């Protein structure tokens, strides 16, 4: 009442409400802030993300077009991470990342250069707030454990103090684990310099709880963007991004501010250790019909787009014995999806929501109840794709242009499962249809998955670690020879 046009108050209320899963209320506050100033920093992007998080797609195309035009005009109206799930354009993502990067780089007086010293062991620092029960932690367990301690010393810099079983495993895996949650950016930079970190690996980019300013202040001579943020940072201080030829095509080099490290197989690490699977659970235990063909997608709701959901409902209408099994991301979103299903004259009982489970073993056990997994677009399945394949399930993906829309196809390519990769919406729907219609075909693919889990390189984390260490060695070698960073190809 005192300041009815105070933008930051409306926007911060939106942030707080969204953080507490009160999306409808958050949307009202975000909308108010955009009505006062539609160019307010991250305003439109947060408004759209809140809507899409509950599958509210009203004015979807026109809103996305407005967002695209603002970004093309260099207005910072959307967080770089939110854009990944909205528009599949490496060019637009670079523009947007540069806009976001200004929030960090403008704090720096001048460009900083550090020189690495030649020593017996290369010191690698991994920096993240997600060394906990989080997909990033699950994916890097074995990478950290397998590093060659004769040649490397491995440090973990944790931006979050929470303690759980994943944190405990990682604390044991790192040579040195340092909690820096309560340290300032300058303090983290100084600790890194004092420890003489040679290569700083940022596992966050512009995701929640990042500390990207430390990379703008140059906490190590070589800095690498890896895994947590599947896009370019747009930063002149981030030297490399770890990738593969599938997720960054040759024509897209110009849309990355970093030089590119091309690993020979998928850039995606995973945890290859066998999990204890409960084979006694049944579909009925999770609300699924015993005789149904179960289509599964456990992605967050904001990744589901209207066109993808339209294809899923087309399949449900085409095949009456199918059920769609989604993760219960939030109640408001599930209610909207139920209403959408009902509006298409599909029985709402054929849409089943899975609540969260206690641990990874329980999750992988229940996944085996599904028959086929469906990828989202333009932000596809990353760690979820690894889970599906570990559970022996095929996943149909639609490969896009951007990094985030190509990770699933990169994994499938490494697993020699290219028959599951499609390149258009029509092809995506046709492939799902074919797999449902032809039981022998889908069973053949499932057998192939079981064989390739052993024979392909994807679950070979010793080989993966060796390849990434080759890349680190080349980075250091170039640096010591005072050569500028350039694209690196690991054979």
XYZ file of C-alpha atoms in Angstrom:
491
model
C 0.000 0.000 0.000
C 2.882 2.356 0.763
C 4.669 1.693 -2.530
C 2.205 0.102 -4.977
C 4.716 0.230 -7.836
C 7.762 -1.154 -6.045
C 8.840 -3.779 -8.586
C 11.316 -5.681 -6.433
C 8.700 -6.363 -3.751
C 6.279 -7.986 -6.194
C 9.059 -9.959 -7.847
C 10.571 -11.144 -4.562
C 7.143 -12.227 -3.314
C 6.808 -14.243 -6.512
C 10.201 -15.866 -5.886
C 9.316 -16.710 -2.288
C 5.923 -18.192 -3.172
C 7.347 -20.260 -6.038
C 10.079 -21.598 -3.753
C 7.278 -22.833 -1.475
C 5.373 -24.443 -4.386
C 2.565 -21.853 -4.277
C 2.624 -21.291 -8.003
C -0.811 -19.713 -8.513
C -0.025 -17.037 -5.944
C 3.486 -16.565 -7.331
C 2.068 -16.000 -10.809
C -0.121 -13.136 -9.539
C 2.884 -11.313 -8.097
C 5.098 -11.962 -11.131
C 2.317 -10.737 -13.408
C 1.991 -7.541 -11.374
C 5.718 -6.842 -11.681
C 5.617 -7.323 -15.466
C 2.580 -5.050 -15.726
C 4.515 -2.289 -13.967
C 7.611 -2.880 -16.127
C 7.732 -5.744 -18.624
C 11.493 -5.222 -19.027
C 12.241 -5.799 -15.331
C 15.249 -8.113 -14.851
C 14.149 -11.770 -15.140
C 10.527 -10.633 -14.725
C 8.922 -12.131 -17.815
C 11.054 -15.283 -17.624
C 10.076 -15.964 -14.016
C 6.421 -15.297 -14.819
C 6.502 -17.794 -17.690
C 8.476 -20.384 -15.731
C 5.957 -20.235 -12.869
C 3.135 -20.810 -15.366
C 4.944 -23.626 -17.142
C 5.847 -25.255 -13.815
C 2.137 -25.979 -13.373
C 1.517 -26.667 -17.098
C -0.505 -23.481 -17.543
C 0.043 -22.842 -21.246
C -2.350 -19.965 -21.873
C -0.962 -17.694 -24.649
C 2.053 -20.014 -24.818
C 3.235 -19.175 -28.346
C 2.643 -15.419 -28.122
C 4.337 -15.179 -24.719
C 7.357 -17.125 -25.956
C 7.566 -14.932 -29.052
C 7.499 -11.802 -26.898
C 10.277 -13.270 -24.764
C 12.337 -14.105 -27.838
C 11.976 -10.569 -29.239
C 13.022 -8.981 -25.936
C 16.162 -11.150 -25.784
C 17.032 -10.356 -29.401
C 16.802 -6.689 -28.397
C 19.276 -7.380 -25.536
C 16.820 -7.055 -22.669
C 17.633 -9.230 -19.659
C 14.086 -10.434 -18.986
C 14.740 -14.162 -18.474
C 17.238 -16.152 -16.446
C 19.540 -18.125 -18.730
C 18.548 -21.426 -17.105
C 14.804 -20.865 -17.599
C 15.291 -20.144 -21.294
C 16.662 -23.658 -21.886
C 13.210 -25.183 -21.371
C 11.414 -22.554 -23.459
C 13.265 -21.944 -26.734
C 15.560 -24.358 -28.599
C 18.063 -21.866 -30.027
C 21.827 -21.922 -29.302
C 22.107 -18.420 -30.782
C 19.435 -16.993 -28.480
C 20.880 -18.861 -25.493
C 24.280 -17.222 -26.094
C 22.718 -13.747 -26.222
C 20.778 -14.456 -23.029
C 23.765 -15.955 -21.189
C 25.820 -12.870 -22.007
C 23.043 -10.717 -20.568
C 23.032 -12.790 -17.398
C 26.823 -12.779 -17.227
C 26.812 -8.985 -17.000
C 25.301 -9.344 -13.535
C 28.561 -11.000 -12.464
C 31.223 -9.524 -14.764
C 30.176 -5.915 -14.116
C 31.331 -6.379 -10.511
C 34.907 -6.984 -11.709
C 37.246 -4.020 -12.224
C 39.520 -5.672 -14.757
C 40.238 -9.000 -16.439
C 42.405 -11.209 -14.216
C 45.022 -13.668 -15.451
C 46.538 -16.445 -13.326
C 49.554 -18.570 -14.214
C 49.699 -22.225 -13.181
C 52.912 -23.651 -11.766
C 54.292 -26.929 -13.040
C 54.061 -29.512 -10.258
C 53.918 -33.266 -9.690
C 50.138 -33.401 -9.433
C 47.548 -31.301 -11.238
C 45.136 -29.822 -8.726
C 41.499 -30.025 -9.837
C 38.748 -28.179 -7.976
C 35.079 -29.027 -8.440
C 32.714 -26.254 -7.275
C 29.018 -26.787 -6.527
C 26.081 -26.333 -4.167
C 24.786 -29.739 -5.296
C 27.102 -32.163 -3.482
C 24.009 -33.745 -1.902
C 21.016 -35.845 -2.972
C 20.915 -34.117 -6.346
C 21.285 -35.369 -9.957
C 24.705 -33.717 -10.350
C 26.051 -35.616 -7.329
C 24.607 -38.911 -8.576
C 26.316 -38.453 -11.952
C 29.806 -37.576 -10.668
C 30.266 -40.099 -7.839
C 32.484 -42.448 -9.817
C 34.300 -39.721 -11.716
C 35.579 -38.312 -8.432
C 36.302 -41.782 -7.031
C 38.170 -42.941 -10.158
C 40.523 -39.987 -10.632
C 44.171 -41.081 -10.827
C 45.659 -39.949 -7.512
C 49.194 -40.447 -8.840
C 48.641 -37.564 -11.256
C 45.798 -35.501 -9.779
C 44.767 -34.059 -6.441
C 41.003 -33.554 -6.257
C 39.258 -30.827 -4.252
C 35.544 -30.312 -3.641
C 34.322 -26.786 -2.861
C 30.820 -27.009 -1.435
C 28.493 -23.999 -1.496
C 25.928 -25.813 0.687
C 26.428 -27.314 4.146
C 23.520 -29.787 4.123
C 24.523 -33.335 5.022
C 22.996 -36.489 3.525
C 24.186 -39.866 2.229
C 25.346 -38.447 -1.120
C 27.392 -35.754 0.638
C 28.959 -38.435 2.840
C 30.012 -40.489 -0.191
C 31.515 -37.444 -1.912
C 33.370 -36.269 1.189
C 35.133 -39.648 1.165
C 35.738 -39.477 -2.593
C 37.509 -36.092 -2.660
C 41.063 -35.737 -1.400
C 40.002 -32.477 0.211
C 36.409 -31.365 0.808
C 35.939 -27.718 1.763
C 32.664 -26.204 2.973
C 32.616 -22.604 1.725
C 28.900 -21.842 2.096
C 29.544 -19.033 4.565
C 32.615 -17.680 2.778
C 32.483 -14.549 0.613
C 33.340 -14.726 -3.078
C 36.709 -13.124 -2.383
C 37.424 -15.613 0.378
C 36.658 -18.577 -1.911
C 38.899 -17.118 -4.607
C 41.713 -16.602 -2.113
C 41.377 -20.141 -0.707
C 41.565 -21.506 -4.281
C 44.657 -19.442 -5.034
C 46.346 -20.413 -1.779
C 45.739 -24.093 -2.541
C 47.118 -23.458 -6.056
C 44.114 -24.984 -7.844
C 45.141 -25.445 -11.490
C 41.744 -26.211 -13.002
C 38.449 -24.988 -11.546
C 35.459 -27.001 -12.752
C 32.146 -25.179 -12.304
C 29.293 -27.683 -11.923
C 26.588 -25.002 -11.735
C 26.706 -22.272 -14.369
C 23.632 -20.105 -13.759
C 21.601 -22.650 -11.801
C 20.190 -21.969 -8.350
C 22.682 -21.172 -5.547
C 25.601 -20.674 -7.960
C 28.615 -18.536 -7.023
C 29.590 -17.545 -10.549
C 31.327 -14.352 -9.424
C 34.282 -16.437 -8.191
C 34.959 -17.486 -11.792
C 34.728 -13.913 -13.012
C 37.307 -13.103 -10.335
C 39.375 -16.017 -11.664
C 39.822 -18.594 -8.886
C 42.104 -20.745 -11.083
C 44.297 -20.358 -14.189
C 41.988 -22.666 -16.167
C 38.205 -22.660 -15.671
C 35.756 -25.181 -17.129
C 31.952 -25.220 -17.487
C 30.731 -28.780 -16.906
C 27.540 -30.784 -16.454
C 25.236 -28.706 -14.222
C 24.372 -25.997 -16.759
C 23.892 -27.456 -20.268
C 24.613 -24.301 -22.253
C 27.212 -21.596 -22.721
C 27.921 -19.190 -19.863
C 28.683 -16.311 -22.240
C 31.677 -15.519 -20.014
C 35.117 -14.514 -21.305
C 36.559 -16.006 -18.095
C 35.204 -19.514 -18.617
C 37.849 -21.135 -20.811
C 36.248 -24.446 -21.793
C 32.988 -26.393 -21.807
C 33.013 -30.218 -21.682
C 30.904 -31.659 -24.478
C 30.787 -34.207 -27.277
C 30.118 -34.032 -31.015
C 26.474 -34.891 -30.502
C 25.497 -32.060 -28.167
C 27.507 -29.276 -29.827
C 27.433 -29.511 -33.604
C 30.206 -27.940 -35.681
C 27.937 -25.145 -36.886
C 27.158 -24.206 -33.280
C 30.753 -23.430 -32.220
C 30.059 -19.737 -32.707
C 27.238 -19.904 -30.144
C 29.577 -20.824 -27.284
C 31.845 -18.332 -25.556
C 33.967 -21.211 -24.266
C 36.340 -23.364 -26.288
C 34.986 -26.894 -26.504
C 36.420 -30.105 -25.061
C 35.030 -32.930 -27.193
C 34.978 -36.251 -25.356
C 34.944 -39.287 -27.709
C 31.623 -40.681 -26.429
C 28.838 -38.970 -24.484
C 30.042 -36.133 -22.251
C 27.539 -37.360 -19.639
C 29.057 -39.205 -16.677
C 27.000 -41.693 -14.716
C 27.140 -44.057 -11.763
C 27.776 -47.567 -13.061
C 27.643 -49.400 -9.748
C 24.835 -51.930 -9.534
C 21.859 -50.999 -7.377
C 19.722 -53.393 -5.382
C 16.513 -53.848 -7.408
C 13.276 -55.038 -5.827
C 11.712 -57.366 -8.394
C 8.699 -58.187 -6.222
C 6.905 -54.843 -6.583
C 3.926 -54.740 -8.937
C 2.190 -52.108 -11.029
C -0.762 -52.123 -8.654
C 1.575 -51.015 -5.841
C 1.977 -47.690 -7.643
C -1.566 -47.174 -8.888
C -0.916 -48.579 -12.364
C -3.220 -51.068 -14.066
C -1.763 -54.547 -14.154
C -2.433 -55.036 -17.879
C -1.644 -51.493 -19.080
C 1.176 -50.449 -21.386
C 2.853 -47.809 -19.196
C 4.355 -44.687 -20.784
C 6.681 -42.948 -18.345
C 8.203 -39.484 -17.922
C 9.610 -38.435 -14.556
C 10.808 -34.981 -15.624
C 9.837 -31.763 -13.862
C 6.589 -30.246 -15.165
C 8.297 -27.124 -16.551
C 9.995 -29.380 -19.115
C 6.643 -30.556 -20.500
C 5.506 -28.348 -23.381
C 2.060 -28.156 -25.036
C 3.180 -29.875 -28.248
C 4.835 -32.760 -26.400
C 1.785 -33.245 -24.176
C -0.480 -33.137 -27.243
C 1.505 -36.026 -28.730
C 1.233 -37.968 -25.475
C -2.540 -37.498 -25.410
C -2.733 -38.517 -29.083
C -1.081 -41.792 -28.091
C -3.470 -42.276 -25.173
C -6.445 -41.789 -27.492
C -4.978 -44.088 -30.106
C -4.233 -46.925 -27.674
C -6.844 -47.525 -24.963
C -4.632 -49.907 -22.979
C -1.984 -47.230 -22.333
C -1.397 -45.206 -19.159
C 0.794 -42.145 -18.697
C 2.975 -42.228 -15.575
C 4.391 -38.869 -14.484
C 6.316 -37.684 -11.470
C 4.202 -35.731 -8.992
C 6.215 -32.546 -9.336
C 3.563 -30.339 -7.699
C -0.168 -30.546 -6.918
C -1.218 -27.472 -8.924
C 0.448 -28.828 -12.056
C -1.068 -32.292 -11.648
C -4.541 -30.740 -11.372
C -4.008 -28.788 -14.591
C -2.828 -31.908 -16.422
C -5.851 -33.868 -15.168
C -8.139 -31.124 -16.499
C -6.336 -31.193 -19.847
C -6.761 -34.965 -20.070
C -10.467 -34.698 -19.237
C -10.959 -31.962 -21.857
C -9.743 -34.457 -24.469
C -12.292 -37.055 -23.309
C -9.619 -39.306 -21.842
C -10.319 -41.057 -18.540
C -8.339 -39.189 -15.862
C -7.491 -42.554 -14.232
C -5.118 -43.173 -17.135
C -2.910 -40.364 -15.855
C -0.971 -41.642 -12.836
C 1.353 -39.561 -10.648
C 4.327 -40.984 -8.779
C 5.293 -39.500 -5.429
C 8.940 -39.172 -4.456
C 10.627 -42.219 -2.944
C 13.277 -42.527 -0.253
C 16.303 -43.568 -2.282
C 17.755 -44.369 -5.700
C 17.224 -48.097 -5.336
C 13.468 -47.628 -4.785
C 13.298 -45.284 -7.772
C 15.086 -47.695 -10.117
C 12.939 -50.582 -8.833
C 9.676 -48.819 -9.670
C 10.951 -47.628 -13.062
C 11.040 -51.254 -14.202
C 7.228 -51.240 -14.048
C 7.122 -48.909 -17.065
C 7.198 -50.174 -20.651
C 8.492 -47.125 -22.514
C 9.900 -43.750 -21.476
C 9.128 -40.475 -23.238
C 11.544 -37.564 -23.446
C 10.638 -33.895 -23.186
C 11.635 -31.067 -25.549
C 13.407 -28.620 -25.747
C 14.918 -29.446 -22.339
C 15.293 -33.191 -22.457
C 16.098 -35.926 -19.959
C 19.681 -35.912 -18.711
C 20.208 -37.803 -15.439
C 16.699 -39.279 -15.872
C 17.780 -40.828 -19.179
C 20.618 -42.573 -17.335
C 18.100 -43.921 -14.811
C 15.757 -45.223 -17.521
C 18.557 -47.086 -19.290
C 19.929 -48.466 -16.033
C 16.423 -49.840 -15.395
C 16.489 -51.422 -18.875
C 13.916 -49.101 -20.441
C 13.977 -47.555 -23.912
C 13.372 -43.806 -24.172
C 12.185 -42.011 -27.302
C 13.779 -38.602 -27.690
C 13.515 -35.733 -30.157
C 16.924 -34.236 -30.888
C 16.982 -30.463 -31.111
C 19.566 -27.798 -31.893
C 20.732 -26.816 -28.404
C 22.930 -28.576 -25.852
C 20.010 -29.171 -23.467
C 17.850 -30.718 -26.193
C 20.616 -33.098 -27.352
C 21.881 -34.773 -24.163
C 19.456 -37.707 -24.309
C 20.344 -38.403 -27.947
C 24.054 -38.206 -27.024
C 23.550 -40.913 -24.402
C 21.488 -43.087 -26.763
C 24.127 -42.709 -29.485
C 26.851 -43.899 -27.097
C 24.606 -46.820 -26.108
C 24.196 -47.690 -29.816
C 20.448 -46.985 -29.601
C 20.114 -44.509 -32.444
C 16.790 -46.061 -33.472
C 15.254 -44.239 -30.482
C 16.402 -40.788 -31.681
C 13.903 -38.747 -33.718
C 14.249 -35.366 -35.424
C 10.713 -33.991 -35.615
C 7.426 -34.074 -33.714
C 5.860 -36.329 -36.364
C 8.767 -38.760 -36.221
C 8.644 -38.715 -32.403
C 4.950 -39.710 -32.396
C 5.484 -42.328 -35.123
C 8.315 -43.973 -33.185
C 6.243 -44.203 -29.984
C 3.379 -45.681 -32.012
C 5.658 -48.270 -33.625
C 7.070 -49.389 -30.277
C 3.586 -49.883 -28.824
C 2.302 -51.716 -31.898
C 5.260 -54.079 -32.199
C 5.983 -55.993 -28.959
C 8.800 -57.960 -30.618
C 10.489 -54.715 -31.671
C 10.409 -53.143 -28.205
C 11.529 -56.403 -26.573
C 14.449 -56.575 -28.998
C 15.497 -53.049 -27.957
C 15.192 -53.913 -24.261
C 17.486 -56.924 -24.771
C 19.874 -54.677 -26.651
C 19.929 -52.242 -23.728
C 20.882 -55.024 -21.308
C 23.736 -56.133 -23.584
C 24.954 -52.596 -24.257
C 24.935 -51.679 -20.566
C 27.903 -54.059 -20.442
C 29.444 -53.714 -23.909
C 29.078 -50.008 -24.719
C 31.335 -47.341 -23.247
C 28.547 -45.412 -21.540
C 28.640 -47.209 -18.179
C 32.436 -47.598 -18.309
C 33.373 -44.867 -15.855
C 37.057 -45.841 -15.728
C 37.318 -45.144 -19.458
C 35.284 -41.955 -19.060
C 37.550 -40.706 -16.258
C 40.635 -41.506 -18.307
C 39.286 -39.455 -21.220
C 38.433 -36.441 -19.081
C 41.879 -36.630 -17.476
C 43.443 -36.560 -20.953
C 41.501 -33.345 -21.554
C 42.717 -31.841 -18.273
C 46.315 -32.718 -19.193
C 45.980 -31.044 -22.578
C 44.486 -27.929 -20.950
C 47.464 -27.667 -18.602
C 49.986 -28.405 -21.349
C 48.571 -25.630 -23.544
C 48.538 -23.245 -20.597
C 52.153 -23.952 -19.594
C 53.227 -23.380 -23.199
C 51.339 -20.046 -23.025
C 49.002 -21.124 -25.832
C 45.479 -19.664 -25.966
C 42.652 -22.101 -25.234
C 41.398 -23.872 -28.333
C 38.975 -26.718 -29.068
C 40.234 -30.043 -27.732
C 39.356 -33.384 -29.334
C 39.896 -36.545 -27.279
C 40.156 -39.681 -29.444
